[in-house]
Short mmCIF file of C-alpha atoms (C1' of nucleotides) in Angstrom, two decimals:
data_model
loop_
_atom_site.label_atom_id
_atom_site.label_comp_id
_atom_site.label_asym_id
_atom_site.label_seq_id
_atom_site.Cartn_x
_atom_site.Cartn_y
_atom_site.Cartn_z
CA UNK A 1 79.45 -51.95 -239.91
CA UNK A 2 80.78 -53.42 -237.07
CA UNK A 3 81.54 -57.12 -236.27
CA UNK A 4 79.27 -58.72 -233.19
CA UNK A 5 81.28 -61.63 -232.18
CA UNK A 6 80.66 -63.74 -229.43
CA UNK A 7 76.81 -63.43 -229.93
CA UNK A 8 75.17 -66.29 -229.14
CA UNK A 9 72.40 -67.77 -231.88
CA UNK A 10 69.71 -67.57 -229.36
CA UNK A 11 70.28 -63.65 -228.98
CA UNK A 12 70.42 -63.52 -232.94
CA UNK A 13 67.16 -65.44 -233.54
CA UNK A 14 65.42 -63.19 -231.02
CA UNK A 15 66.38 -59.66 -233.27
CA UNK A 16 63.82 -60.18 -235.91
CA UNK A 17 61.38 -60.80 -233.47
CA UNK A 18 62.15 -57.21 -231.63
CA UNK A 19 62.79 -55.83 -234.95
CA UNK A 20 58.99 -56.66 -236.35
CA UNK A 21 57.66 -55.88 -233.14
CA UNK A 22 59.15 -52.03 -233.04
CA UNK A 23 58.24 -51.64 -236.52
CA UNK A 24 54.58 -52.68 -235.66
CA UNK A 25 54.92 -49.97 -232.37
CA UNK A 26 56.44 -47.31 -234.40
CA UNK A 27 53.56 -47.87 -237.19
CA UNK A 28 50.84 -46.81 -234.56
CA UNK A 29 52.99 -44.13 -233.41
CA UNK A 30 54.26 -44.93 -230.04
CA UNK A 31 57.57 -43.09 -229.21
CA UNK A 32 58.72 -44.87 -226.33
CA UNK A 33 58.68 -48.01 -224.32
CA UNK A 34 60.83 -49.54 -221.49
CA UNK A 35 62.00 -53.47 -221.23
CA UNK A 36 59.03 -54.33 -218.82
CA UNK A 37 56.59 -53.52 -221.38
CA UNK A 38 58.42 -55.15 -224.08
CA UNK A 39 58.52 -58.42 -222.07
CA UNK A 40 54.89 -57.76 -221.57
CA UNK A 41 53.89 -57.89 -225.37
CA UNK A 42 56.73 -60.60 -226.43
CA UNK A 43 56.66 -62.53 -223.73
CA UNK A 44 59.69 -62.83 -222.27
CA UNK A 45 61.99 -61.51 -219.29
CA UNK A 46 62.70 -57.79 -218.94
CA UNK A 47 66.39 -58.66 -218.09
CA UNK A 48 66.49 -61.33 -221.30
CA UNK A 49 65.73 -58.20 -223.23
CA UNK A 50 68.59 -55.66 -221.77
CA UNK A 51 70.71 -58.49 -221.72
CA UNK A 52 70.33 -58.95 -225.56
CA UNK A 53 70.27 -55.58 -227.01
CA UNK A 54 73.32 -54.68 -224.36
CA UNK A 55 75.07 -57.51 -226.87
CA UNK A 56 75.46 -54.80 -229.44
CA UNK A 57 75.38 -51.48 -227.00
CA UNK A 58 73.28 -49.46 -225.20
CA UNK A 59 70.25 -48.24 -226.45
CA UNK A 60 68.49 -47.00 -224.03
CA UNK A 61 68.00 -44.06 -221.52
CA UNK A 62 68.08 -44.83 -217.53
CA UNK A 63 64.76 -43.77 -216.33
CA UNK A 64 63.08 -43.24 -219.42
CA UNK A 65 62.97 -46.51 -221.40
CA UNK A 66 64.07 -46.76 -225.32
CA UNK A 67 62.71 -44.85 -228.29
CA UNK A 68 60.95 -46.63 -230.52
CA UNK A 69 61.93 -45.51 -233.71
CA UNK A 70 65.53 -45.03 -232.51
CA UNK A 71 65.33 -48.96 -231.27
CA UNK A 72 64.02 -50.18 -234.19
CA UNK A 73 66.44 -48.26 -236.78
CA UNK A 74 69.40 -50.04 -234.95
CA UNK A 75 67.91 -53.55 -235.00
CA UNK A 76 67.74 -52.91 -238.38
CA UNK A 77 71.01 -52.25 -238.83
CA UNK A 78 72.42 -54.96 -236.90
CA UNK A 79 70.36 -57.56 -238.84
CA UNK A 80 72.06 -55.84 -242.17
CA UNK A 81 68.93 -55.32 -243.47
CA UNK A 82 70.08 -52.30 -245.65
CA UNK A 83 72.10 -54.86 -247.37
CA UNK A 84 70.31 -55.48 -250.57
CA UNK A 85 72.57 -58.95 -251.14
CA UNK A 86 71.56 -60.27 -254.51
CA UNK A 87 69.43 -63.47 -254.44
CA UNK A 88 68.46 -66.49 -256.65
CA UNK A 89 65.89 -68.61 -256.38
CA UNK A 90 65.74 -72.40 -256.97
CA UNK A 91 62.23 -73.78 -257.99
CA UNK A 92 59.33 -72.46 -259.55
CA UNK A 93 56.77 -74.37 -257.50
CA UNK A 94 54.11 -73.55 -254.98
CA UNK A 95 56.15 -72.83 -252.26
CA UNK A 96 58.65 -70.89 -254.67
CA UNK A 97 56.18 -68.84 -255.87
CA UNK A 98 55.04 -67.93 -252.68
CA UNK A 99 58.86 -67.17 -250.98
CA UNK A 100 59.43 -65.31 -254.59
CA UNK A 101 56.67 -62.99 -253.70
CA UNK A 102 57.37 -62.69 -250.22
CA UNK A 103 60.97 -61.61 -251.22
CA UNK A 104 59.53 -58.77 -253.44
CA UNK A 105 57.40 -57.28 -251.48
CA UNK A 106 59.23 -56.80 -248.14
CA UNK A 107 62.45 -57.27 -248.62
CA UNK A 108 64.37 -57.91 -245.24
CA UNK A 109 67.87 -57.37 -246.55
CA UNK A 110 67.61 -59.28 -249.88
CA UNK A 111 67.10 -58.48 -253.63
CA UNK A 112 65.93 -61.51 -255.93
CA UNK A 113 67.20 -61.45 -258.91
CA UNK A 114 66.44 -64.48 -260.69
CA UNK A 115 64.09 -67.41 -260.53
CA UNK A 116 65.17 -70.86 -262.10
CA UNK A 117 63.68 -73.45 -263.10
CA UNK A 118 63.97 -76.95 -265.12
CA UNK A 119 60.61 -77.59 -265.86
CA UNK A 120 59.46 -76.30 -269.78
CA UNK A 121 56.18 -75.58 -268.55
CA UNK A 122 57.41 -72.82 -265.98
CA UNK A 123 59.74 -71.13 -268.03
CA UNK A 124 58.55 -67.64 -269.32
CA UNK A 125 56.32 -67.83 -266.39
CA UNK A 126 56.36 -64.61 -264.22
CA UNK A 127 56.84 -64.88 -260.61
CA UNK A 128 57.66 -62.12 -258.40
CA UNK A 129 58.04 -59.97 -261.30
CA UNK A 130 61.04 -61.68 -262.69
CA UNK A 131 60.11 -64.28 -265.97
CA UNK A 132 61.40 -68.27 -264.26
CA UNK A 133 64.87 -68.75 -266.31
CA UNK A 134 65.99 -72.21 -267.59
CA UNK A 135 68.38 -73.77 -265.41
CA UNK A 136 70.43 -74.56 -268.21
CA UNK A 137 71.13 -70.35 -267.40
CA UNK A 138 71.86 -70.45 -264.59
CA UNK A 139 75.73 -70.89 -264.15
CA UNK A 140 76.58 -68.38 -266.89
CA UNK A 141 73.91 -66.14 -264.46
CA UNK A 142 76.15 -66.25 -261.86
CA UNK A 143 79.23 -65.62 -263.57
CA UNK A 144 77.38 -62.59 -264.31
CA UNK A 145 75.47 -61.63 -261.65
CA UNK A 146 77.30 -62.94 -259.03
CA UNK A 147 74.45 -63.09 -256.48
CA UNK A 148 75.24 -63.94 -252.21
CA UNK A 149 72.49 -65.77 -251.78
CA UNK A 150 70.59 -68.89 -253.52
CA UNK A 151 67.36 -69.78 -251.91
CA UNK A 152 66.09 -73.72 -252.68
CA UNK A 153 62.79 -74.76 -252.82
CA UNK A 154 63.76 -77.87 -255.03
CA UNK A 155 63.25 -81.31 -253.81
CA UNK A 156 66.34 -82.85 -251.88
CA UNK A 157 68.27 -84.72 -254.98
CA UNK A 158 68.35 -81.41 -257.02
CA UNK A 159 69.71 -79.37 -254.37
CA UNK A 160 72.69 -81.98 -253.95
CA UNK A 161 73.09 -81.17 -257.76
CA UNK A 162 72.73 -77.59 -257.73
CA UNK A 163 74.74 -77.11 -254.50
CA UNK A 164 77.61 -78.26 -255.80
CA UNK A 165 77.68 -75.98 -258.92
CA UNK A 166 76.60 -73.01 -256.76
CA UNK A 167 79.36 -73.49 -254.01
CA UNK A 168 81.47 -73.72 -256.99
CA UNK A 169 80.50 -70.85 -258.12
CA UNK A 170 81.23 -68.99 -255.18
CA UNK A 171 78.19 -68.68 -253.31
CA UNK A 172 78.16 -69.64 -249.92
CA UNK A 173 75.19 -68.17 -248.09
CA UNK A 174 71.97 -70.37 -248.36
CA UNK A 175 68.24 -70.46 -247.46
CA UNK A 176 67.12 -74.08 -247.90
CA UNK A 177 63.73 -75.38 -247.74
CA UNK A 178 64.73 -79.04 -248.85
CA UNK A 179 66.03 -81.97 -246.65
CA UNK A 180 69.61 -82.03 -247.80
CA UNK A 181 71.59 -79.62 -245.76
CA UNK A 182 74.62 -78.65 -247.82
CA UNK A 183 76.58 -77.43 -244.77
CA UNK A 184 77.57 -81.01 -243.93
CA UNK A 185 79.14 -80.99 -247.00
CA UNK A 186 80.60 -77.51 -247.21
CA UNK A 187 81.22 -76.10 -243.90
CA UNK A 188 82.55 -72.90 -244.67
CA UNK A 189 78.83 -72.18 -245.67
CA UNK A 190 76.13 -70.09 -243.94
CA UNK A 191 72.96 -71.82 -243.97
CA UNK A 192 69.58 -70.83 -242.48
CA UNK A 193 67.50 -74.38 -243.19
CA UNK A 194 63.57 -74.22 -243.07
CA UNK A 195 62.24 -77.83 -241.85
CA UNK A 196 58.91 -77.46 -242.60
CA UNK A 197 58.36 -81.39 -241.97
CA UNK A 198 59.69 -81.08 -238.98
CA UNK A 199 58.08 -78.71 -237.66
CA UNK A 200 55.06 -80.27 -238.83
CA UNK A 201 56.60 -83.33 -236.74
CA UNK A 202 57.01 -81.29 -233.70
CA UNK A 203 53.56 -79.89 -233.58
CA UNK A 204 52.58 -83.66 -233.79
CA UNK A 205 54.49 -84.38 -231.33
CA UNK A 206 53.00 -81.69 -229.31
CA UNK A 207 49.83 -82.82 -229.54
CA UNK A 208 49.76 -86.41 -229.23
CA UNK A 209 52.23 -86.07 -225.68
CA UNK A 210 50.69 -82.77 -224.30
CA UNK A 211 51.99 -79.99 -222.83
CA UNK A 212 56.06 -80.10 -220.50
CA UNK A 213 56.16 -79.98 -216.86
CA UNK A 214 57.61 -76.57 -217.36
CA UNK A 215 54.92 -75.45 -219.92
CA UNK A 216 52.06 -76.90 -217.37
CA UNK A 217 53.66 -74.80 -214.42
CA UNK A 218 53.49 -71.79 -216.94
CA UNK A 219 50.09 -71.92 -217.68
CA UNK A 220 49.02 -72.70 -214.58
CA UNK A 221 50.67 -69.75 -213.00
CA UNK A 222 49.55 -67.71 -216.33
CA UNK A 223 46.18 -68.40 -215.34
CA UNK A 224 45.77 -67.46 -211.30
CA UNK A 225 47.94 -63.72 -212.83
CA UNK A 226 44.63 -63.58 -214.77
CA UNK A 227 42.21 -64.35 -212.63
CA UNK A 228 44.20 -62.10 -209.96
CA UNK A 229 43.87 -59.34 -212.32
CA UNK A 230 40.43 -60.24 -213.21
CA UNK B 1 50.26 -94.07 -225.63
CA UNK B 2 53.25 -93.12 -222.97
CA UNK B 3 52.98 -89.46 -221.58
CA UNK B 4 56.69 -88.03 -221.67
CA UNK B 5 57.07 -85.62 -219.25
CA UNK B 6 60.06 -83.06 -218.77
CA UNK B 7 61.38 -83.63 -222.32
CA UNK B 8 62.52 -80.07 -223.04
CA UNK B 9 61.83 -78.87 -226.36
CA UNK B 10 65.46 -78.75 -227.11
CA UNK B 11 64.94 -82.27 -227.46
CA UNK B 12 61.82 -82.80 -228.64
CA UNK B 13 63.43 -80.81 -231.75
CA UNK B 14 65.90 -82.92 -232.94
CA UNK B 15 63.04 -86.32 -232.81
CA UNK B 16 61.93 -85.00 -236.05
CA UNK B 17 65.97 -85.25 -237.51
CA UNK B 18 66.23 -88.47 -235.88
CA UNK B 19 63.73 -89.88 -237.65
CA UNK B 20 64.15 -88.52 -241.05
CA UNK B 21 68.03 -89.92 -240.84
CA UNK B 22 66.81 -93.02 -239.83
CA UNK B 23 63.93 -93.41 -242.21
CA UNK B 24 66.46 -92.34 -244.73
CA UNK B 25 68.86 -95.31 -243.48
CA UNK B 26 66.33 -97.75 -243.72
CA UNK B 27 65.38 -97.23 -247.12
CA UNK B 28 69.04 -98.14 -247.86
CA UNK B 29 68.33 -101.42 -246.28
CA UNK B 30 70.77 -100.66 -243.53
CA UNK B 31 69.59 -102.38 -240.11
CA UNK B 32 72.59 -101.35 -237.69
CA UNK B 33 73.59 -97.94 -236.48
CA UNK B 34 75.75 -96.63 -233.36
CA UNK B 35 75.41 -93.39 -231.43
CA UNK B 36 78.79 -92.43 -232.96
CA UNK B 37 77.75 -93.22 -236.27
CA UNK B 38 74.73 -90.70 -235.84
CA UNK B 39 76.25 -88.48 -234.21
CA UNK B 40 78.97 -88.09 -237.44
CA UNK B 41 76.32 -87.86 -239.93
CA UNK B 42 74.06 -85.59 -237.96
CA UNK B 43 76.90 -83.04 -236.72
CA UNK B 44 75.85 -83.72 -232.96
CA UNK B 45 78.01 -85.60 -230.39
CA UNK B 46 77.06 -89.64 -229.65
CA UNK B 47 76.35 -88.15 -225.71
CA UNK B 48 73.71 -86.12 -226.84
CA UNK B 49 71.65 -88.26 -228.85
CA UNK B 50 71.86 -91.16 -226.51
CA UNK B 51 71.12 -88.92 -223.43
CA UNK B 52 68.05 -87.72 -225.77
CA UNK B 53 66.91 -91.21 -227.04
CA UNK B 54 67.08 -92.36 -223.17
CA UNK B 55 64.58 -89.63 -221.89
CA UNK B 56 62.19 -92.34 -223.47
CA UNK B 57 63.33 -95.56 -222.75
CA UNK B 58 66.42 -97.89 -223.51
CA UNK B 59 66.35 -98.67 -227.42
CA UNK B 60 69.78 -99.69 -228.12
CA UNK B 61 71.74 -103.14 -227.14
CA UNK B 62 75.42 -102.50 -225.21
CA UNK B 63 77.94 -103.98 -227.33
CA UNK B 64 75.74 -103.64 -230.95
CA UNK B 65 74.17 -100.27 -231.32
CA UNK B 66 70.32 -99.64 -232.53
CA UNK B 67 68.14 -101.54 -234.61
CA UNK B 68 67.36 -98.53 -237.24
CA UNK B 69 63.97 -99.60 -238.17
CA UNK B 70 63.08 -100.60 -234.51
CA UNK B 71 64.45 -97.10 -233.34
CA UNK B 72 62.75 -95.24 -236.39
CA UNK B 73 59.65 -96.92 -235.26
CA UNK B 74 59.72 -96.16 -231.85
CA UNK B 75 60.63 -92.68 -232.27
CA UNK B 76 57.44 -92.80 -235.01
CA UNK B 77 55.50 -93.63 -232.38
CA UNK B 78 56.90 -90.54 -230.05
CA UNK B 79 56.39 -88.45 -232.67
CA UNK B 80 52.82 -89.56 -232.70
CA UNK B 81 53.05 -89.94 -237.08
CA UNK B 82 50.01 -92.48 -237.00
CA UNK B 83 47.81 -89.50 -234.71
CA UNK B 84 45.57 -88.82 -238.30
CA UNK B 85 44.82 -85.41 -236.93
CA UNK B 86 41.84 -83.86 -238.71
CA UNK B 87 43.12 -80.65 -239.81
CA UNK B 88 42.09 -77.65 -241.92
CA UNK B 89 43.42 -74.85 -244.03
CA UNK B 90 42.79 -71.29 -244.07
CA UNK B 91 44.10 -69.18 -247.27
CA UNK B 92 44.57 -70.87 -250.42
CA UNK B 93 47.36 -68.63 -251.84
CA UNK B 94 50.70 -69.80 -253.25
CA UNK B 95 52.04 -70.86 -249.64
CA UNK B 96 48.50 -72.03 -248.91
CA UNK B 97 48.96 -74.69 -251.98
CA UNK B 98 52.71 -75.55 -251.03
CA UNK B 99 51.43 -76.71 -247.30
CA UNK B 100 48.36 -78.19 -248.87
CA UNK B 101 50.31 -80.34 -251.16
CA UNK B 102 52.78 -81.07 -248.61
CA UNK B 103 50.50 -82.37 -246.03
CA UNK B 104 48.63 -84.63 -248.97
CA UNK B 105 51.68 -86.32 -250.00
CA UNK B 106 53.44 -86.60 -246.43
CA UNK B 107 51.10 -87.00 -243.99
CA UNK B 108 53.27 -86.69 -240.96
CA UNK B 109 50.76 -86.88 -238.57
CA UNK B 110 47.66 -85.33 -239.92
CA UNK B 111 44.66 -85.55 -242.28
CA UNK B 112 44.08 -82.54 -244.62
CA UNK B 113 40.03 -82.45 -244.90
CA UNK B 114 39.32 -79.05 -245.47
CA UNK B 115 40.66 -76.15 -247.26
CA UNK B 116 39.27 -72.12 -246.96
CA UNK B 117 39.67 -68.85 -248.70
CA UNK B 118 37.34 -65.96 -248.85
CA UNK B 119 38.70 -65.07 -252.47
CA UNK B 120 36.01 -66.26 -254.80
CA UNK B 121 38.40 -66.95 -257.48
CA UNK B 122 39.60 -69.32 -255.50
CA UNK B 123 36.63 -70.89 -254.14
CA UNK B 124 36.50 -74.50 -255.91
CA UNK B 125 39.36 -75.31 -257.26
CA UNK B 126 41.36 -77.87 -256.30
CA UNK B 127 44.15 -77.77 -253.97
CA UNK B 128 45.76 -81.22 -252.45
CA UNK B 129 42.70 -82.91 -253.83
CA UNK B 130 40.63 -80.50 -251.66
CA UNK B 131 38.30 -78.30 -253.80
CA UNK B 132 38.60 -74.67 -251.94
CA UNK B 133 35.61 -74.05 -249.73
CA UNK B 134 33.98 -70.65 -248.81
CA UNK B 135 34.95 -69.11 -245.42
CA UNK B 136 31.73 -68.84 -244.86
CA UNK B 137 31.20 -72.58 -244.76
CA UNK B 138 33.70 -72.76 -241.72
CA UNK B 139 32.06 -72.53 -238.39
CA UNK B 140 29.60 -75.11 -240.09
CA UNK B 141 32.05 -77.36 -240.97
CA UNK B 142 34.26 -77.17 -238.12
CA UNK B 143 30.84 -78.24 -236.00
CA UNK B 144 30.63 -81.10 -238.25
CA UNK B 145 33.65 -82.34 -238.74
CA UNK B 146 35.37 -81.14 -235.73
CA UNK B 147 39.19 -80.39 -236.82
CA UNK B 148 42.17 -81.22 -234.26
CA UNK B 149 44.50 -78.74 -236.04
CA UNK B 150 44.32 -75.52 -238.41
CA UNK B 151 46.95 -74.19 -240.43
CA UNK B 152 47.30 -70.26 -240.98
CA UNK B 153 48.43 -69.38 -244.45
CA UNK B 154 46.26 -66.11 -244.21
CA UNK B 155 47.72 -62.70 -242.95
CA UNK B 156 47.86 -61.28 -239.53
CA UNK B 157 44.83 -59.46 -239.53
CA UNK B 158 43.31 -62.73 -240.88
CA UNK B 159 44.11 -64.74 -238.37
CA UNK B 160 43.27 -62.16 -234.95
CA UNK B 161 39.57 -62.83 -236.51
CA UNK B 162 39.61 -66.69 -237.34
CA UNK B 163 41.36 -67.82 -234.95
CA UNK B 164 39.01 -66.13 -232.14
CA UNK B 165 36.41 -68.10 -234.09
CA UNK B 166 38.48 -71.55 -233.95
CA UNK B 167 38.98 -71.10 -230.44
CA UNK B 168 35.52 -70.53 -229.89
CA UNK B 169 34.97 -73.65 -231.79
CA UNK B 170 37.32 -75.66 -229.64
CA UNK B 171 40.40 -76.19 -231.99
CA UNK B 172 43.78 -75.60 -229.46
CA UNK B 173 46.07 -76.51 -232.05
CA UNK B 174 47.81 -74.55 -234.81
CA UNK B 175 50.34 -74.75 -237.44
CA UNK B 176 51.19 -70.71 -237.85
CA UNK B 177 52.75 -68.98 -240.77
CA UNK B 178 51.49 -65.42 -239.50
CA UNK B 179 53.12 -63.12 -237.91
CA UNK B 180 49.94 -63.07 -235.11
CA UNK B 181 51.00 -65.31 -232.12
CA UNK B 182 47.93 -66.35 -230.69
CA UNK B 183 49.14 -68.22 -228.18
CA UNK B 184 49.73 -65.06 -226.19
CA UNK B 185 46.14 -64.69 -226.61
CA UNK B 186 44.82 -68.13 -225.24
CA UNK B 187 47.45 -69.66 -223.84
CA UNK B 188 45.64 -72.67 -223.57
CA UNK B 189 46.56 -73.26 -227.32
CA UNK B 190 49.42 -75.12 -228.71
CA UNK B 191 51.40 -73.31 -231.04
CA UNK B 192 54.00 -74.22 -233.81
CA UNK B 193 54.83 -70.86 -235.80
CA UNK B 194 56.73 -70.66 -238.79
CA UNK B 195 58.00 -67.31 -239.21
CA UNK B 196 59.64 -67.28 -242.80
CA UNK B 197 60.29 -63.07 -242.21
CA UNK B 198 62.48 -64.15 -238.87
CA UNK B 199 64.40 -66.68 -240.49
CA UNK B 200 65.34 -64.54 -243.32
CA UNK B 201 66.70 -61.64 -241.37
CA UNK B 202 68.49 -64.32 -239.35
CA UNK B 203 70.64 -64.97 -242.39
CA UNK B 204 70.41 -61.53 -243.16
CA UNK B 205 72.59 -60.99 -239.73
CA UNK B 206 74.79 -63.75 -240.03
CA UNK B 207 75.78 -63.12 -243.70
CA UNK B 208 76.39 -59.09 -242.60
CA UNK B 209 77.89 -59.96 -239.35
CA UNK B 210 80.31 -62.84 -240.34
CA UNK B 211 80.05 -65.92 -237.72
CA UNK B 212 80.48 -66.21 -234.29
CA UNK B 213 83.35 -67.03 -232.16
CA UNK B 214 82.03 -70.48 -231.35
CA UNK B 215 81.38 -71.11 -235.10
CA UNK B 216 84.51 -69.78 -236.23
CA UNK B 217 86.05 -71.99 -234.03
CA UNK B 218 84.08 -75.22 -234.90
CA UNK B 219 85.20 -74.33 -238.50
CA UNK B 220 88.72 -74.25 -237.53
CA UNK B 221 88.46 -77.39 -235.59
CA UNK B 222 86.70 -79.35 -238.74
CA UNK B 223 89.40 -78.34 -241.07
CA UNK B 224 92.34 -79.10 -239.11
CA UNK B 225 90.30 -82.80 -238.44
CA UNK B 226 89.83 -83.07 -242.21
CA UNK B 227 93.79 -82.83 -243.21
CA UNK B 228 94.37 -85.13 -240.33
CA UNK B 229 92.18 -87.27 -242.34
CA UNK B 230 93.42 -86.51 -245.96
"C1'" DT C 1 86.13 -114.16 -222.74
"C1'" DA C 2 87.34 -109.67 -225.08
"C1'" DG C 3 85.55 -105.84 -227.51
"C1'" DA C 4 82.13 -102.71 -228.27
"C1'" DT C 5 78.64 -99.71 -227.16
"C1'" DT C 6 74.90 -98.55 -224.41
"C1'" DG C 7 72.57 -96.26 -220.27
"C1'" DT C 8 73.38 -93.17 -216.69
"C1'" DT C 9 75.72 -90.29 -213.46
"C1'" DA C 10 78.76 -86.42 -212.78
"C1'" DA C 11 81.13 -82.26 -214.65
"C1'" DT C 12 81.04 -78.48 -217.58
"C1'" DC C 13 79.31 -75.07 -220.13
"C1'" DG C 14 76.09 -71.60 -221.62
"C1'" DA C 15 71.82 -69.12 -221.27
"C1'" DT C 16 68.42 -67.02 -218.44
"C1'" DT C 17 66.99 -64.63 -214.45
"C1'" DA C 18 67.65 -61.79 -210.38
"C1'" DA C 19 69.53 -57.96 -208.16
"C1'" DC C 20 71.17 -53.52 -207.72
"C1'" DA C 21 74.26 -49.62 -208.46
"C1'" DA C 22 74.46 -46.05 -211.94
"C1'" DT C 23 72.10 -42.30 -213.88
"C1'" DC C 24 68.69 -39.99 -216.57
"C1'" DT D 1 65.36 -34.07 -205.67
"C1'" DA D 2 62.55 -38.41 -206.17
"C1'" DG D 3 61.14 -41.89 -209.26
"C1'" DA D 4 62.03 -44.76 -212.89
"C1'" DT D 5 64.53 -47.66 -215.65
"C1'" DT D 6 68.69 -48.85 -217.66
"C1'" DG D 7 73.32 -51.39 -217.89
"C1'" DT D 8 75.85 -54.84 -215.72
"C1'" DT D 9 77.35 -58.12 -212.39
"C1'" DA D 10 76.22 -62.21 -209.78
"C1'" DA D 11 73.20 -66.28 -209.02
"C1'" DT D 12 70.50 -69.77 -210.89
"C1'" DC D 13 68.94 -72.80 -213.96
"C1'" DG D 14 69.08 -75.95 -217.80
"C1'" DA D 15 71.34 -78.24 -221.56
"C1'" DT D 16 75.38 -80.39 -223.33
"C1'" DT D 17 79.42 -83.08 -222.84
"C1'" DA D 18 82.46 -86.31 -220.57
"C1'" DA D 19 83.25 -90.44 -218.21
"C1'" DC D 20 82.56 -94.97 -216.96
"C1'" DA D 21 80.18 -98.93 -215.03
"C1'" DA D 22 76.88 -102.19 -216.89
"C1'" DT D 23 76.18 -105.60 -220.22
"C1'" DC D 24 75.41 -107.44 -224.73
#
DNA sequence: TAGATTGTTAATCGATTAACAATC
DNA sequence: TAGATTGTTAATCGATTAACAATC
C-alpha cells in the first residue's frame, strides 16, 4: 500500500465523493468517462479533477478518458477500503443504532465488532446484529479484541471518560459524533468529528443571511447556461 | 437583521464552534476572553478568529478582550438561533429519531412540526413528541403549514421523488442525509448535506494512509512545545 | 501613563483554475 | 493522421498568517 503524503485534506475529502459516484456509473454499466463529464455530474472543474486523482497517479488514457470500473477500483484502494479495521461502538441510542446499521450493511473499510452500552435497559438488545455489551466489558474487550477504531455516539461527558480509557488502551483512530473532541487532548490521534449541531447551525445561518456574493454570481450565471441551452 | 455579504463559507463554518466554546464559557460564569485565549483552546491562531469575528463588526475592546456572553450573543444572532424555522421530517427510521430528538431538545434555529414515513408501522408513534404522520398527508400539510426547512432521513431514491414535490411546494431549504444532492437539481435550493458514507471513508484513508506532511509536522511542532512546557 | 489586545492592512501560503504540450 | 483528452506546468484566486498602528 503505498504512502500519499503531501495530500492535501481537501483532495482527501473529495475521494469518497468520486468513489460513490463511479460505483453508481459502473452499477448502470457505463465503461468510460472523461474529466469534463465528471465535472458535469459532480459539479466541479475538469482540471480540479485531474489535478486530484494525478495526487496518487495517472489513471487515465490521453484521448480516451478513464475507465470506470478501473477508476473506481483504485479510489477504492486509496481510501483503504479493503481494510476491514475492527470497530467499536459507543452508545446504544437512536443515532447509534442507526450508524450500527449503517456500518453493517455497507461497510466502507470497517468491521463493527461490538456495541456498548451503560444503560440496563439496552443490554442484550440487538443492534446491527451484534447483542449491546455492558460497558463494564468493555476494557477487557479490547485487551482482547484489540479493535482500530471506536466510534462515539455518547453524550460529551462520557466520551471524556471513555476516551481516556480507550487511548489508553491503544486506540487512536476515532469517529466522534459528540462535542468533546479528544484530539485536543491527544494529538497523536486521528479523528474524523461529525458536528451535527453545527451543521444544523450553518444551514441556519444559511438561511437567515442568504446566499454569498460568490454563490449569487454562480447561480446567476447557472441560470442564463440554462436558459442558453434551453 | 444585517445581510453579511462575502463571508466565505470557510468562515461561516467555524461561527457554529465559536459559539458552542463560548456558550460553553459562559455557563462557567466566565465573562472575559482574548483572541489568544480562543485561539489555544480552539487549535486556531488569534489572527484568524479575529479577522473572522471582524467580517461582522468590531466586538472586542483593545486593551481587554471580548465580553463572552456579549460575543456569544452576537454571534447567536449571526447564526440566526432565534429564526424558529418551521421544519419537517421525512423517514422516521433510527437516524430519523436521532435528528428528531435532537432538533426537540436543541432547537438551534428551527421548529420540528411535522414528522413523515410511508411505513405504516411507523405511522403514529411518537417521535420528538411528534406522532409519525402518513406521507400521504404531506403535500396537504406542507400547504397548510408551510415548512421553511425539510430534513432527509429517507434514501436516495426517496428523496429524487419528495423533494421534486417540496420544491414544487416552495420549500428551498434542506438538511440532507442522502446521498441525492438536489441542489444540482434546483440550484435555487440551499443545501446542507451530511454525508455519514464520505466521512467514514475519509477516516478510512487517513487511518490506511498515515497523515500528511503538514500534520505530521504540526504533531512534531506540538510535542516539542509541550516539553518546552513540562 | 504603560500594558494589553483589538481591528486592519500587508505578506504569505495553499488551493483552484487555465493553458497547453504530450500522447493515445 | 486527426481528434480528443490526459498529465502537468503556470497563473490566478482566495484564505490564512503576520505585523503593527489604533486605542482601551
Amino acid at each position: 500500500m503505498p504512502k500519499h503524503e503531501n495530500v492535501s485534506m481537501s483532495v482527501i475529502r473529495r475521494l469518497p465523493r468520486y468513489y460513490r459516484f463511479l460505483s453508481h456509473l459502473k452499477a448502470k454499466g457505463i465503461t468510460r468517462i472523461s474529466s469534463t463529464e465528471l465535472s458535469q455530474k459532480l459539479g466541479l472543474t475538469a482540471s480540479q479533477i485531474r489535478q486530484d486523482l494525478n495526487c496518487f497517479g495517472g489513471f487515465g488514457q490521453q484521448g480516451y478518458g478513464y475507465i470506470v470500473s478501473q477508476l473506481c477500483d483504485e479510489i477504492g484502494k486509496i481510501l483503504g477500503l479493503s481494510g476491514g479495521y475492527k470497530t467499536i461502538l459507543l452508545g446504544a441510542g437512536n443515532l447509534g443504532r442507526a450508524i450500527a446499521n449503517h456500518m453493517t450493511f455497507e461497510s466502507d473499510g470497517f468491521k463493527l465488532i461490538g456495541v456498548f452500552d451503560n444503560d440496563p435497559n439496552q443490554i442484550g438488545v440487538t443492534i446491527g446484529g451484534l447483542a449491546v455489551r455492558d460497558v463494564a466489558e468493555l476494557e477487557a474487550f479490547c485487551r482482547k479484541e484489540k479493535p482500530a477504531m471506536a466510534v462515539f455516539c455518547v453524550p460529551r461527558s462520557a466520551v471524556e471518560q471513555l476516551g481516556e480509557m480507550l487511548y489508553g488502551l491503544g486506540i487512536r483512530n476515532f469517529w466522534n459524533f459528540s462535542h468533546y473532541d479528544i484530539s485536543l487532548q491527544y494529538p497523536d490521534t486521528i479523528v474524523e468529528n461529525v458536528h451535527l449541531n453545527d451543521s444544523l447551525m450553518t444551514l441556519c445561518y444559511r438561511i437567515s443571511n442568504g446566499r454569498t456574493k460568490k454563490q449569487e454570481d454562480e447561480l446567476k450565471q447557472k441560470n442564463s447556461a440554462d436558459s442558453t441551452v434551453g
